[in-house]
Amino acid sequence: MRILGLIVFLLDLYAIYNVITSSTSTGKKVIWTLAILILPVLGLIVWFFMGPRGRGAKV
C-alpha cells in the first residue's frame, strides 16, 4: 500500500511540475495545481486527459 501511495505522490509531483512549466495562464495553473493537491488520484487522472502540457500548451 505504501508503494502505491509513493507512486501517486511522484506522479502528482510530475503533474504539478508540468502545470507550472506550461504556458497557460496563472489562474489556470492555480486551479490545476489545487485540483491535483486536493484530489490526488482523481486530479491526476483528469489532468492526464485534459490538463495543460509543457511549455507550448495553449489551454
mmCIF file of C-alpha atoms in Angstrom:
data_model
loop_
_atom_site.group_PDB
_atom_site.id
_atom_site.type_symbol
_atom_site.label_atom_id
_atom_site.label_comp_id
_atom_site.label_asym_id
_atom_site.label_seq_id
_atom_site.Cartn_x
_atom_site.Cartn_y
_atom_site.Cartn_z
ATOM 1 C CA MET A 1 0.000 0.000 0.000
ATOM 2 C CA ARG A 2 2.882 2.377 0.746
ATOM 3 C CA ILE A 3 4.364 1.791 -2.691
ATOM 4 C CA LEU A 4 1.068 2.761 -4.335
ATOM 5 C CA GLY A 5 0.965 5.960 -2.270
ATOM 6 C CA LEU A 6 4.540 6.772 -3.239
ATOM 7 C CA ILE A 7 3.738 6.219 -6.926
ATOM 8 C CA VAL A 8 0.700 8.528 -6.716
ATOM 9 C CA PHE A 9 2.800 11.138 -4.894
ATOM 10 C CA LEU A 10 5.534 11.060 -7.534
ATOM 11 C CA LEU A 11 3.019 11.243 -10.376
ATOM 12 C CA ASP A 12 1.325 14.197 -8.665
ATOM 13 C CA LEU A 13 4.671 15.986 -8.410
ATOM 14 C CA TYR A 14 5.272 15.329 -12.112
ATOM 15 C CA ALA A 15 1.808 16.667 -12.999
ATOM 16 C CA ILE A 16 2.275 19.792 -10.879
ATOM 17 C CA TYR A 17 5.677 20.422 -12.462
ATOM 18 C CA ASN A 18 4.122 20.152 -15.925
ATOM 19 C CA VAL A 19 1.302 22.519 -14.969
ATOM 20 C CA ILE A 20 3.706 25.105 -13.556
ATOM 21 C CA THR A 21 6.010 24.998 -16.583
ATOM 22 C CA SER A 22 3.165 25.187 -19.102
ATOM 23 C CA SER A 23 2.374 28.408 -20.940
ATOM 24 C CA THR A 24 -1.215 28.573 -19.731
ATOM 25 C CA SER A 25 -2.490 31.486 -17.625
ATOM 26 C CA THR A 26 -1.607 31.823 -13.954
ATOM 27 C CA GLY A 27 -5.230 31.353 -12.918
ATOM 28 C CA LYS A 28 -5.479 28.027 -14.708
ATOM 29 C CA LYS A 29 -2.170 26.928 -13.222
ATOM 30 C CA VAL A 30 -3.503 27.627 -9.725
ATOM 31 C CA ILE A 31 -6.750 25.760 -10.409
ATOM 32 C CA TRP A 32 -4.959 22.712 -11.841
ATOM 33 C CA THR A 33 -2.439 22.646 -9.008
ATOM 34 C CA LEU A 34 -5.181 22.844 -6.372
ATOM 35 C CA ALA A 35 -7.179 20.114 -8.115
ATOM 36 C CA ILE A 36 -4.144 17.816 -8.105
ATOM 37 C CA LEU A 37 -3.321 18.595 -4.464
ATOM 38 C CA ILE A 38 -6.875 18.306 -3.104
ATOM 39 C CA LEU A 39 -7.865 15.230 -5.132
ATOM 40 C CA PRO A 40 -4.551 13.433 -5.753
ATOM 41 C CA VAL A 41 -5.808 10.447 -7.743
ATOM 42 C CA LEU A 42 -8.833 11.996 -9.454
ATOM 43 C CA GLY A 43 -6.977 15.260 -10.120
ATOM 44 C CA LEU A 44 -4.103 13.323 -11.668
ATOM 45 C CA ILE A 45 -6.439 11.361 -13.952
ATOM 46 C CA VAL A 46 -8.310 14.478 -15.076
ATOM 47 C CA TRP A 47 -5.029 16.357 -15.630
ATOM 48 C CA PHE A 48 -3.683 13.462 -17.710
ATOM 49 C CA PHE A 49 -6.593 13.704 -20.155
ATOM 50 C CA MET A 50 -7.445 17.419 -20.056
ATOM 51 C CA GLY A 51 -4.597 19.368 -18.449
ATOM 52 C CA PRO A 52 -2.070 21.742 -19.970
ATOM 53 C CA ARG A 53 1.059 20.199 -21.456
ATOM 54 C CA GLY A 54 4.604 21.533 -21.452
ATOM 55 C CA ARG A 55 5.701 24.983 -22.485
ATOM 56 C CA GLY A 56 3.784 25.031 -25.759
ATOM 57 C CA ALA A 57 0.353 24.245 -24.317
ATOM 58 C CA LYS A 58 -2.493 26.536 -25.297
ATOM 59 C CA VAL A 59 -5.288 25.619 -22.889
#
